[in-house]
Tab-separated table of N, CA and C in Angstrom:
chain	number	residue	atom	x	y	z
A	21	UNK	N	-16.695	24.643	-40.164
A	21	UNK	CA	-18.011	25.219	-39.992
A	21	UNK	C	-18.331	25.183	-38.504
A	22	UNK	N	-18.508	26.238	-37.828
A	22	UNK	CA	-19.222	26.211	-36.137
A	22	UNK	C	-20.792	26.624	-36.679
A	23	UNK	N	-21.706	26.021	-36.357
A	23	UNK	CA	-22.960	26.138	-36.159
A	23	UNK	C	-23.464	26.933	-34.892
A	24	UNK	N	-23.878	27.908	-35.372
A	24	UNK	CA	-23.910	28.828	-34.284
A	24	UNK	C	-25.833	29.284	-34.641
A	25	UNK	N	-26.646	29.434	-33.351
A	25	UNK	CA	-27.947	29.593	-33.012
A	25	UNK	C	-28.247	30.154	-31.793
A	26	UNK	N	-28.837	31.224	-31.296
A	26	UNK	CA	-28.775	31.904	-30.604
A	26	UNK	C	-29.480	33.862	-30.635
A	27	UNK	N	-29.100	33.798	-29.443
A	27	UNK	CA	-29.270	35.871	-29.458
A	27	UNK	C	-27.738	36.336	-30.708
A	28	UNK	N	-28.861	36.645	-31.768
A	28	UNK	CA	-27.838	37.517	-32.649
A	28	UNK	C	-26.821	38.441	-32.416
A	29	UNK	N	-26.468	39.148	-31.297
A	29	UNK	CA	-26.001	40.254	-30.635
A	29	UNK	C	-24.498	39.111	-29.996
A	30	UNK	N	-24.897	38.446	-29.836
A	30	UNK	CA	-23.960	37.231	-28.958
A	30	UNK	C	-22.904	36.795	-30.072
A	31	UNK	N	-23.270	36.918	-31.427
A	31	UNK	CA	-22.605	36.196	-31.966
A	31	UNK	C	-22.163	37.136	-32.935
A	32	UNK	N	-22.568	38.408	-33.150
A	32	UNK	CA	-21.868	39.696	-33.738
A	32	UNK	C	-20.669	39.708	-32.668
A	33	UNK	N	-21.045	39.143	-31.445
A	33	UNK	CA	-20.182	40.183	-30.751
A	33	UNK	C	-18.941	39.178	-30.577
A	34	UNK	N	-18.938	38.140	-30.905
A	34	UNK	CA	-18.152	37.059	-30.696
A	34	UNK	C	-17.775	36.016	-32.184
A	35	UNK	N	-18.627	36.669	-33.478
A	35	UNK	CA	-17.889	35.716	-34.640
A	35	UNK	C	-16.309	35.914	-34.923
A	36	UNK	N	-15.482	37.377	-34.881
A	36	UNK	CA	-14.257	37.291	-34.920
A	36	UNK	C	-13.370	35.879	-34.093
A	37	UNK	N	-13.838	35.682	-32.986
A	37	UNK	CA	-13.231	34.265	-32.506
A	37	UNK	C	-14.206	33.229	-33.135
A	38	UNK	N	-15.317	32.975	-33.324
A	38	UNK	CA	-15.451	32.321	-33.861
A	38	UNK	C	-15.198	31.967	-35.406
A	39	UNK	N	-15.070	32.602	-36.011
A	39	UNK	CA	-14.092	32.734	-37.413
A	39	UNK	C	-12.917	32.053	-37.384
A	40	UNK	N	-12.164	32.274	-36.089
A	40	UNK	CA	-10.992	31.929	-35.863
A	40	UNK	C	-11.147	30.326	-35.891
A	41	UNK	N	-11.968	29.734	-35.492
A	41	UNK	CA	-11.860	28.470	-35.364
A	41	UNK	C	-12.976	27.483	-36.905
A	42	UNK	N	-13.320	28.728	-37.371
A	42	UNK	CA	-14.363	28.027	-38.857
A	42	UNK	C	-15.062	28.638	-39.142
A	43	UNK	N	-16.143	28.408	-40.444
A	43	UNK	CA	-16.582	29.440	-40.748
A	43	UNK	C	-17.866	29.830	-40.130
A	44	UNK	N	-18.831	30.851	-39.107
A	44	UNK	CA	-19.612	30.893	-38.259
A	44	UNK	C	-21.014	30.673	-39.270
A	45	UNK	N	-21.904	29.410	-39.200
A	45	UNK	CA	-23.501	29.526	-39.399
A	45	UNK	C	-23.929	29.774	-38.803
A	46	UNK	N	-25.233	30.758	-38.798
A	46	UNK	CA	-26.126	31.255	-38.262
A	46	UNK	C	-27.407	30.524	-38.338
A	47	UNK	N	-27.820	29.826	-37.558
A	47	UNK	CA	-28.817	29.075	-38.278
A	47	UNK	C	-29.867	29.783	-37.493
A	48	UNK	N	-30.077	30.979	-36.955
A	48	UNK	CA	-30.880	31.613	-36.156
A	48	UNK	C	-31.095	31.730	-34.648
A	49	UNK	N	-32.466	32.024	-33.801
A	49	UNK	CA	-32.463	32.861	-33.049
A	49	UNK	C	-32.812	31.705	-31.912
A	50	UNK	N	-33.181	30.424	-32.387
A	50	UNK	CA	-34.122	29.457	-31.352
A	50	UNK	C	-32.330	28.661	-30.763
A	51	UNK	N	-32.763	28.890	-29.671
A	51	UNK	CA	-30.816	28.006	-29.142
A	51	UNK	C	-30.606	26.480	-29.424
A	52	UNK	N	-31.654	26.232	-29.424
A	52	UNK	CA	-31.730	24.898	-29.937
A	52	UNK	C	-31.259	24.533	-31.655
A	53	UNK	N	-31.185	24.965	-32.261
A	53	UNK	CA	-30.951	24.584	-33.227
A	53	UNK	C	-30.084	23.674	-34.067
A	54	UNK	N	-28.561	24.889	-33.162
A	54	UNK	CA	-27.321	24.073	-33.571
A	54	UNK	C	-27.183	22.881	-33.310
A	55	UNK	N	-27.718	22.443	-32.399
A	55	UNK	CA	-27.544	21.196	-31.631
A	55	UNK	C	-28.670	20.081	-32.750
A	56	UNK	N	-29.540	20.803	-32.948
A	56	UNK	CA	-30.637	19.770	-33.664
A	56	UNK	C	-29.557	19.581	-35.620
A	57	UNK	N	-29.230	21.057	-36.053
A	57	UNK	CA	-28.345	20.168	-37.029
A	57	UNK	C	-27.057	19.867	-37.092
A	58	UNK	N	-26.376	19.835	-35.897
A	58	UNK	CA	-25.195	18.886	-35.733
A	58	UNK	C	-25.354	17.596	-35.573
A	59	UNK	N	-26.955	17.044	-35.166
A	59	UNK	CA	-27.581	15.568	-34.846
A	59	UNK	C	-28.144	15.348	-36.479
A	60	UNK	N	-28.722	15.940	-37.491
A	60	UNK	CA	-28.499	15.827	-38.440
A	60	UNK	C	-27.558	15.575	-39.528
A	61	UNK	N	-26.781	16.320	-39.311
A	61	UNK	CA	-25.447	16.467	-39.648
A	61	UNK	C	-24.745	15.284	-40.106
A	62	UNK	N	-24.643	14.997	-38.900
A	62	UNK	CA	-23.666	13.775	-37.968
A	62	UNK	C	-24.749	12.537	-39.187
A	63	UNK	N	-25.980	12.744	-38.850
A	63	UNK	CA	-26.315	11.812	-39.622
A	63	UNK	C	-26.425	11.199	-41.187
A	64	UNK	N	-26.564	12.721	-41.474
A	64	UNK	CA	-25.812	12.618	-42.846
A	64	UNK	C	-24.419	11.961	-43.207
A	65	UNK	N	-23.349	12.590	-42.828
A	65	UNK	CA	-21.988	12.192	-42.474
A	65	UNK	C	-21.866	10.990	-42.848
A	66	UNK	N	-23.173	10.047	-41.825
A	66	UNK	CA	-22.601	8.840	-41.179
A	66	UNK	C	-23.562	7.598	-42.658
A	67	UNK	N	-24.331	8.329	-43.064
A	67	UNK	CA	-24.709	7.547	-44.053
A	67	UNK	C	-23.723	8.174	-45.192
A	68	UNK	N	-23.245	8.921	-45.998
A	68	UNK	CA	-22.519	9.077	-47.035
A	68	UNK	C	-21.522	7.819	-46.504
A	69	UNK	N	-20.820	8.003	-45.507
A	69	UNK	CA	-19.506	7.690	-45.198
A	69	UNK	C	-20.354	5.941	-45.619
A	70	UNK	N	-21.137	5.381	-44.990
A	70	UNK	CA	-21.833	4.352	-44.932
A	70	UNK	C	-22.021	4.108	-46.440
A	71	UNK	N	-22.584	4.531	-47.407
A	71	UNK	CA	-22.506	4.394	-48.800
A	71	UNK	C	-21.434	4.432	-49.424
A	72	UNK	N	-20.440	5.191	-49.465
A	72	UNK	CA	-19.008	5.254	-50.041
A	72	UNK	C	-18.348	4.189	-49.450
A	73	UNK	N	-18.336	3.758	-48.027
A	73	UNK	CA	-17.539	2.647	-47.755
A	73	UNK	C	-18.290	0.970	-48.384
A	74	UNK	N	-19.641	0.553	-48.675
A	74	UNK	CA	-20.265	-0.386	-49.141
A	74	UNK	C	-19.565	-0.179	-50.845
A	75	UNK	N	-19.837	1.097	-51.449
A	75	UNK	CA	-19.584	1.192	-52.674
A	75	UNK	C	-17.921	0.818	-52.688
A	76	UNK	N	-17.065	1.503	-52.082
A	76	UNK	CA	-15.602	1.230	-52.201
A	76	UNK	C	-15.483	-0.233	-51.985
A	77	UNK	N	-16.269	-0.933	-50.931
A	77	UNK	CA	-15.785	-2.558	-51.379
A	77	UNK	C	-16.594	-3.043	-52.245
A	78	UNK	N	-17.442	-3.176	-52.970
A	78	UNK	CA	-17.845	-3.082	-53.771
A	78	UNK	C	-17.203	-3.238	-55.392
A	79	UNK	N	-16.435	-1.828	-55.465
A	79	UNK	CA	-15.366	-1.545	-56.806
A	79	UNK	C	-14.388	-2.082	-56.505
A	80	UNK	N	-14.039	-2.555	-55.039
A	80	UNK	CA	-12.842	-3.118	-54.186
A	80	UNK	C	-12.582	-4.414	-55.263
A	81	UNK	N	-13.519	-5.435	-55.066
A	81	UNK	CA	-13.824	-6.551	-55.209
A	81	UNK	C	-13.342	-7.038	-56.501
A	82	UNK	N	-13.554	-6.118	-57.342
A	82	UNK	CA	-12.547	-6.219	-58.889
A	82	UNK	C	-11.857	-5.797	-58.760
A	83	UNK	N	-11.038	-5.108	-57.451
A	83	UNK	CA	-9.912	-4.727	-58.348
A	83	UNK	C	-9.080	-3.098	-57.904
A	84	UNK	N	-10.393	-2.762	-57.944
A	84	UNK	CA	-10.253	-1.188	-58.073
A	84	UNK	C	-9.856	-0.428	-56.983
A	85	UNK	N	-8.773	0.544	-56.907
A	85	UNK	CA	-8.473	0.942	-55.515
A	85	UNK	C	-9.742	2.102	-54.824
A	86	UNK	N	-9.219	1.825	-53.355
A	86	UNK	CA	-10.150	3.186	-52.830
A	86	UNK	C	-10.087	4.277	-52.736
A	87	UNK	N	-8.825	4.688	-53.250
A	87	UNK	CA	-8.256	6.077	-54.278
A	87	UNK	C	-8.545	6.530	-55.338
A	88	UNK	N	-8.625	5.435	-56.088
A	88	UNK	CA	-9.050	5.849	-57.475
A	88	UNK	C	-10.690	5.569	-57.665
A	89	UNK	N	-11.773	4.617	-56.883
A	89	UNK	CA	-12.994	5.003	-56.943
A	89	UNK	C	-13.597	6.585	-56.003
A	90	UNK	N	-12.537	7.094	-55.147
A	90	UNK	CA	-13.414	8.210	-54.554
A	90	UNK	C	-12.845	9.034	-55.150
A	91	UNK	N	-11.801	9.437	-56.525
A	91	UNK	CA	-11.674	10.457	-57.473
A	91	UNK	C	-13.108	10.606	-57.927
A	92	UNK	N	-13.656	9.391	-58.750
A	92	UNK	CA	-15.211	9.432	-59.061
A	92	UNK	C	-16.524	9.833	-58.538
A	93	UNK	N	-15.983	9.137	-57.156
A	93	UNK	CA	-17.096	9.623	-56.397
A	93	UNK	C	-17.551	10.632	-55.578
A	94	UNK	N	-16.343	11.522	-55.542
A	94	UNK	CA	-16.323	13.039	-55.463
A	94	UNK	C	-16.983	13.613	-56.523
A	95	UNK	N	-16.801	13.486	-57.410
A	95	UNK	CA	-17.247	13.951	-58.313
A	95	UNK	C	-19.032	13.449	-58.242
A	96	UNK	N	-19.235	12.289	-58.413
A	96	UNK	CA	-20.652	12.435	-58.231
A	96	UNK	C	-21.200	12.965	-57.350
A	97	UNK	N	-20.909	13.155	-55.994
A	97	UNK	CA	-21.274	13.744	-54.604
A	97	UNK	C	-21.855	15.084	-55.040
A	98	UNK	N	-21.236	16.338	-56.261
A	98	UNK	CA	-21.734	17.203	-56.564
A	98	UNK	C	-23.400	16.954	-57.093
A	99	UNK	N	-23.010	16.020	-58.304
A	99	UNK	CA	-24.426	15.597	-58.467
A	99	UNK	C	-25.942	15.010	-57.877
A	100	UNK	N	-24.749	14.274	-56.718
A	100	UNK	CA	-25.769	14.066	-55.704
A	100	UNK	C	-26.379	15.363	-54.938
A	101	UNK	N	-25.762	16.156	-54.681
A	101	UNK	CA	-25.961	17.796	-53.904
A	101	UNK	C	-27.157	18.345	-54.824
A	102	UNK	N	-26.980	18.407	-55.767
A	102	UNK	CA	-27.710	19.117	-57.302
A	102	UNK	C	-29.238	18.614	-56.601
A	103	UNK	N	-29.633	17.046	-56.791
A	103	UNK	CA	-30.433	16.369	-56.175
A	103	UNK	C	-31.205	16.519	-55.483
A	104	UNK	N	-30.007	16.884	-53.829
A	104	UNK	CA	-30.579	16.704	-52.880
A	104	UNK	C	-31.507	18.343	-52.867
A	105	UNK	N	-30.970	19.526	-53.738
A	105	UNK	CA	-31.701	20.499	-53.600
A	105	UNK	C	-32.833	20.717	-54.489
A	106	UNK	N	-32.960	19.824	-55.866
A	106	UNK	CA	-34.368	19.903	-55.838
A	106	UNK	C	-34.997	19.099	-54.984
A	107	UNK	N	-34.735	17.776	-54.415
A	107	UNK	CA	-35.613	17.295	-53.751
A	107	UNK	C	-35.911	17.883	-52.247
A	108	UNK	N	-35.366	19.172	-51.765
A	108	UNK	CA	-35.727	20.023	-50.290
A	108	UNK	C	-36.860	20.905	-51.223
A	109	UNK	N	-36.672	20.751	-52.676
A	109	UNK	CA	-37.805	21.528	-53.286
A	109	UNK	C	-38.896	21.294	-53.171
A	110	UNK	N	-38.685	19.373	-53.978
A	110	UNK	CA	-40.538	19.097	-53.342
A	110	UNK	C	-40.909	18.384	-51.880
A	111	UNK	N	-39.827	18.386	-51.258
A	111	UNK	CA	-40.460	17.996	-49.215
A	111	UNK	C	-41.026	19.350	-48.807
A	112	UNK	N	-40.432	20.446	-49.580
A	112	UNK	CA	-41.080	21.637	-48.840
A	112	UNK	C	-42.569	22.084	-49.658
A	113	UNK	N	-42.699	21.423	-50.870
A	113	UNK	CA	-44.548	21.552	-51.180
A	113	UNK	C	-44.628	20.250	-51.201
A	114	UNK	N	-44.300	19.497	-50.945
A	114	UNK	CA	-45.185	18.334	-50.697
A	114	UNK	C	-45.603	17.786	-51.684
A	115	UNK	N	-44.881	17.782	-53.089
A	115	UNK	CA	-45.123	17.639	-54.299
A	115	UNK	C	-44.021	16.429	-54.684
A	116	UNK	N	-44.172	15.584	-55.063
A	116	UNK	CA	-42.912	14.672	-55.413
A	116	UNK	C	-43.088	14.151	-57.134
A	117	UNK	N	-42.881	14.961	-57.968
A	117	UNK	CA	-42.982	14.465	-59.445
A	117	UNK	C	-42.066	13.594	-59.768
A	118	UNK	N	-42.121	12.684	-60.086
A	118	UNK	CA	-41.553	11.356	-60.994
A	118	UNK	C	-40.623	11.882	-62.447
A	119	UNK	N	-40.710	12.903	-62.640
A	119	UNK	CA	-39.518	13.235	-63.516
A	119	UNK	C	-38.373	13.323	-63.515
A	120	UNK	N	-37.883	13.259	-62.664
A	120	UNK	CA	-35.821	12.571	-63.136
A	120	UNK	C	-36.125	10.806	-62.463
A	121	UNK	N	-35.672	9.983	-61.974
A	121	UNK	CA	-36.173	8.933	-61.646
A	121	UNK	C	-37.000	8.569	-60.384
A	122	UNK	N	-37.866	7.558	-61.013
A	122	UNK	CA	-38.603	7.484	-60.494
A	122	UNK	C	-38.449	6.438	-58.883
A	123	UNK	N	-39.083	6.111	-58.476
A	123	UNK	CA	-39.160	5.487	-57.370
A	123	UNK	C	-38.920	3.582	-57.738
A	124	UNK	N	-39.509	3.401	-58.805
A	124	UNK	CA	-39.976	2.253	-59.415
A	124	UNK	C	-38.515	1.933	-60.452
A	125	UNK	N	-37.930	3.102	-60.702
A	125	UNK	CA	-36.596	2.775	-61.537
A	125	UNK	C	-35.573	2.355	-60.273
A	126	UNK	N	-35.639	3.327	-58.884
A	126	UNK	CA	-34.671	3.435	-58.139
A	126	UNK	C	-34.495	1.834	-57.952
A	127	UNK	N	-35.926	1.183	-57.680
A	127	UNK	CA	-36.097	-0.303	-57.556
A	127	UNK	C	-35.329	-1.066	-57.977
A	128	UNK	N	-35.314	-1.169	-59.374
A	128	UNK	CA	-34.621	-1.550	-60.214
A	128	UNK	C	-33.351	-1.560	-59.938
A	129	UNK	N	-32.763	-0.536	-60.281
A	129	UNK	CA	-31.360	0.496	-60.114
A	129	UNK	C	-31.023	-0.582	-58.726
A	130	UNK	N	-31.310	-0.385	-57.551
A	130	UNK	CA	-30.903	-0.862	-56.504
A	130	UNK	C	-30.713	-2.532	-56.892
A	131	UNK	N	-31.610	-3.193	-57.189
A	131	UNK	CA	-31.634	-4.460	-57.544
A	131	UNK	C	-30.293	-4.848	-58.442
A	132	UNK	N	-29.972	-4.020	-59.120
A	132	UNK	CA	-28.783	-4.111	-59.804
A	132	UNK	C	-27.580	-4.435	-58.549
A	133	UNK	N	-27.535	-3.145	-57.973
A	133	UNK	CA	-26.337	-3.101	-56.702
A	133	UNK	C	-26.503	-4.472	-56.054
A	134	UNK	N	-27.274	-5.154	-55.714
A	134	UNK	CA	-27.623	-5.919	-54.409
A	134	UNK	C	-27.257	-7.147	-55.103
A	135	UNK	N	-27.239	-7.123	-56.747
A	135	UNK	CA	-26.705	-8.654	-57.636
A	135	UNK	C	-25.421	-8.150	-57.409
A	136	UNK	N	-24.624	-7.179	-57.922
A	136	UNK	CA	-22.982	-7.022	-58.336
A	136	UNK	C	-22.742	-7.500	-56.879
A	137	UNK	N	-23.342	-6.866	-55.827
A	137	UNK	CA	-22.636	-7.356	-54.086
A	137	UNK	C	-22.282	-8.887	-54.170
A	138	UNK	N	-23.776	-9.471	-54.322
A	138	UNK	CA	-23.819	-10.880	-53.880
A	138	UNK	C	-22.876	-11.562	-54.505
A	139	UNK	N	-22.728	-11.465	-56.011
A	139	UNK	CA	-21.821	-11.932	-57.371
A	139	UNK	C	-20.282	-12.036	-56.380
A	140	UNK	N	-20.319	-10.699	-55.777
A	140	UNK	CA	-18.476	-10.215	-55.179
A	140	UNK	C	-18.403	-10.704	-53.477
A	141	UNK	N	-19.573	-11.117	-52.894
A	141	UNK	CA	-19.173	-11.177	-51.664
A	141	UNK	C	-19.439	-10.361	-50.733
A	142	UNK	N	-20.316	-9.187	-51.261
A	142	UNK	CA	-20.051	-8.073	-50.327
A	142	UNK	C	-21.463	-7.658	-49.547
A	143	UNK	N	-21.302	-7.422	-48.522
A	143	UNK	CA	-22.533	-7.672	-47.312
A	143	UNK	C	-23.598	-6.457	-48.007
A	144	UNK	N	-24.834	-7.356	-48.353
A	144	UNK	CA	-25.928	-6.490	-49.145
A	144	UNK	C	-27.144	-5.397	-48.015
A	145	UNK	N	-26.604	-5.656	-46.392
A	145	UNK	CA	-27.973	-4.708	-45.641
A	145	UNK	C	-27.893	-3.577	-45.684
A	146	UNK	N	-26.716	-2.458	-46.293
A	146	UNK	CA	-26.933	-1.128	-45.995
A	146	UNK	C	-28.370	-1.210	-47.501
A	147	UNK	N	-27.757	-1.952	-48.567
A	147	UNK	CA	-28.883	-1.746	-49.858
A	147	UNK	C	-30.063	-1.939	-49.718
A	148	UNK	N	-30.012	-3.466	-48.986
A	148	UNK	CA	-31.170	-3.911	-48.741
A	148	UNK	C	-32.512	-3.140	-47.931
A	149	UNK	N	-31.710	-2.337	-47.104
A	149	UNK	CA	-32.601	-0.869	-46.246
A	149	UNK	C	-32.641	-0.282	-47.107
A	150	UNK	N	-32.550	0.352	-47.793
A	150	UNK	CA	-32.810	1.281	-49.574
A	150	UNK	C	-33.738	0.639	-50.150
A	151	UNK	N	-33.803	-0.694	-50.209
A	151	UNK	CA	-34.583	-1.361	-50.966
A	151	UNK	C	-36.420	-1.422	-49.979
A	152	UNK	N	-35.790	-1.545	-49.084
A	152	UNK	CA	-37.077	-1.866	-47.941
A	152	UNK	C	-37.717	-0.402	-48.612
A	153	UNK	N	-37.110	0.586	-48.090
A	153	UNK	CA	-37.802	1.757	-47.560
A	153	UNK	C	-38.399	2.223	-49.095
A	154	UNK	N	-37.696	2.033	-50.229
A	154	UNK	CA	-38.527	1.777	-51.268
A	154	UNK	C	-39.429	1.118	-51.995
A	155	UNK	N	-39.555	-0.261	-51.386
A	155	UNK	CA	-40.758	-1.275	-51.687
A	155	UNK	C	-42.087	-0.351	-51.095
A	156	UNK	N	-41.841	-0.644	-49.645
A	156	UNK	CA	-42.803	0.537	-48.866
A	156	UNK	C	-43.584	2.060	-49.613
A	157	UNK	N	-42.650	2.574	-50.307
A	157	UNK	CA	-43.191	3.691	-50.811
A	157	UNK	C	-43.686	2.744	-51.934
A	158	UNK	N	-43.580	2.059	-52.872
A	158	UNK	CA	-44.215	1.541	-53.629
A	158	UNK	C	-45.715	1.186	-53.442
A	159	UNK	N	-45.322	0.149	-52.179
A	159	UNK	CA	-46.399	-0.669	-51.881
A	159	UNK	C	-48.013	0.368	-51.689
A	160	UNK	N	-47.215	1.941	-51.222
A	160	UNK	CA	-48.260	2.819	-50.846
A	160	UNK	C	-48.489	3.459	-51.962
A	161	UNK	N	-48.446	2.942	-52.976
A	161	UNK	CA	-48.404	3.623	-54.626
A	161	UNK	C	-48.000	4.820	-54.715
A	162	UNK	N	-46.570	4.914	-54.303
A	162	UNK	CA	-45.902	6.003	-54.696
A	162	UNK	C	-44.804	5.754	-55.807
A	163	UNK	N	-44.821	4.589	-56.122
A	163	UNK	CA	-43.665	4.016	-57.152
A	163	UNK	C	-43.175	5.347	-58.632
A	164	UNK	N	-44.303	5.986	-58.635
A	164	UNK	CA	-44.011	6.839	-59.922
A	164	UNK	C	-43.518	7.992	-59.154
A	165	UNK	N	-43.537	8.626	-57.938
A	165	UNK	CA	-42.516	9.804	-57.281
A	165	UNK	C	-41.311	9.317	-57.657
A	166	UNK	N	-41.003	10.524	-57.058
A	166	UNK	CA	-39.323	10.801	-57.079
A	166	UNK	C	-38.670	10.534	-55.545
A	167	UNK	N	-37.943	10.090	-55.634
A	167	UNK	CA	-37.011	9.629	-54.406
A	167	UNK	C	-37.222	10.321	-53.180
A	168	UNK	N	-37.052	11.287	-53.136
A	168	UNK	CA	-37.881	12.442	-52.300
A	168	UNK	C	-38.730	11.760	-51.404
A	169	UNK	N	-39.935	11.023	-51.862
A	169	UNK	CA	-41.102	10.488	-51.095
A	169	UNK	C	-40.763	9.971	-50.138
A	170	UNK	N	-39.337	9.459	-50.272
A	170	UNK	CA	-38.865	7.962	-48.661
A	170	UNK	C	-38.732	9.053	-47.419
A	171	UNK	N	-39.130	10.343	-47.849
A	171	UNK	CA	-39.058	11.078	-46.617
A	171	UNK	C	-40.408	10.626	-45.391
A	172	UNK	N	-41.152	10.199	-46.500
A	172	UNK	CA	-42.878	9.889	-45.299
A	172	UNK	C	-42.203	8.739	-44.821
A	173	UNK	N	-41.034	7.681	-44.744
A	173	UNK	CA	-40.901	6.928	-44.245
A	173	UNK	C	-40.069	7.030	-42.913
A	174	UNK	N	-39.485	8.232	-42.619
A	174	UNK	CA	-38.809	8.662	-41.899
A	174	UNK	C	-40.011	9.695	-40.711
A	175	UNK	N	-40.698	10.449	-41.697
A	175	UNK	CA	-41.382	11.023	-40.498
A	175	UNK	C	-42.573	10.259	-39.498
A	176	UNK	N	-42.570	8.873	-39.819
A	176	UNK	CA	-43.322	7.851	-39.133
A	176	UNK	C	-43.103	7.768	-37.178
């Protein structure tokens, strides 16, 4: 993928090489752009990679190779995608409904992860920041949203 932003004319006139090297996004006309979601990007990247590597030692810990848990977890990654596009649904109205899980389950849910770690040995702060940034939305009685909400914790 080249992330490409800019005078449209620039990049008609130049996607054949850029093709050549991936597939050309257009993310529009402001030049700034590419640059703002390659810093996104990157950050995404760096937390998946950051979750899959906690989770792989994790399944490590019994046993399980890191081959055969990221067959699985490829596979969930779709589901996670599914997710992440209703939830650009409600950051963009500003609506966060509590109908697939809630904020107050995620709680839970996480609390689970942060026992199997401790049980195995395995360093609990990437969770424990999951856990923060969800107490927080709690604490601001958002516990019945949907996951979605930990976005007000970011635009602080």
């Amino acid at each position: 993928m080249i992330l490409y932003s800019g005078a449209p004319e620039l990049l008609a006139a130049h996607r054949p090489a850029l093709a050549a090297l991936g597939d050309p996004v257009d993310l529009g006309a402001d030049a700034g752009l590419a640059s703002l979601y390659d810093a996104g990007l990157l950050g995404l990247m760096w937390s998946v990679f950051g979750g899959w590597l906690h989770a792989t030692a994790l399944a490590g810990a019994d046993g399980v190779t890191a081959a055969r848990f990221t067959e699985v977890s490829n596979r969930w990654l779709k589901t996670v995608s599914w997710f992440m596009s209703g939830y650009a649904e409600q950051i963009d109205a500003g609506e966060y409904p509590g109908d697939d899980a809630t904020i107050d389950v995620q709680v839970a849910a996480i609390g689970h992860r942060l026992h199997a770690g401790e049980a195995r040995g395995v360093d609990g702060r990437l969770p424990r920041l999951h856990l923060d940034l969800m107490r927080s939305a709690v604490e601001a009685g958002h516990g019945g949203d949907s996951y979605a909400r930990i976005i007000d914790a970011f635009r602080k």
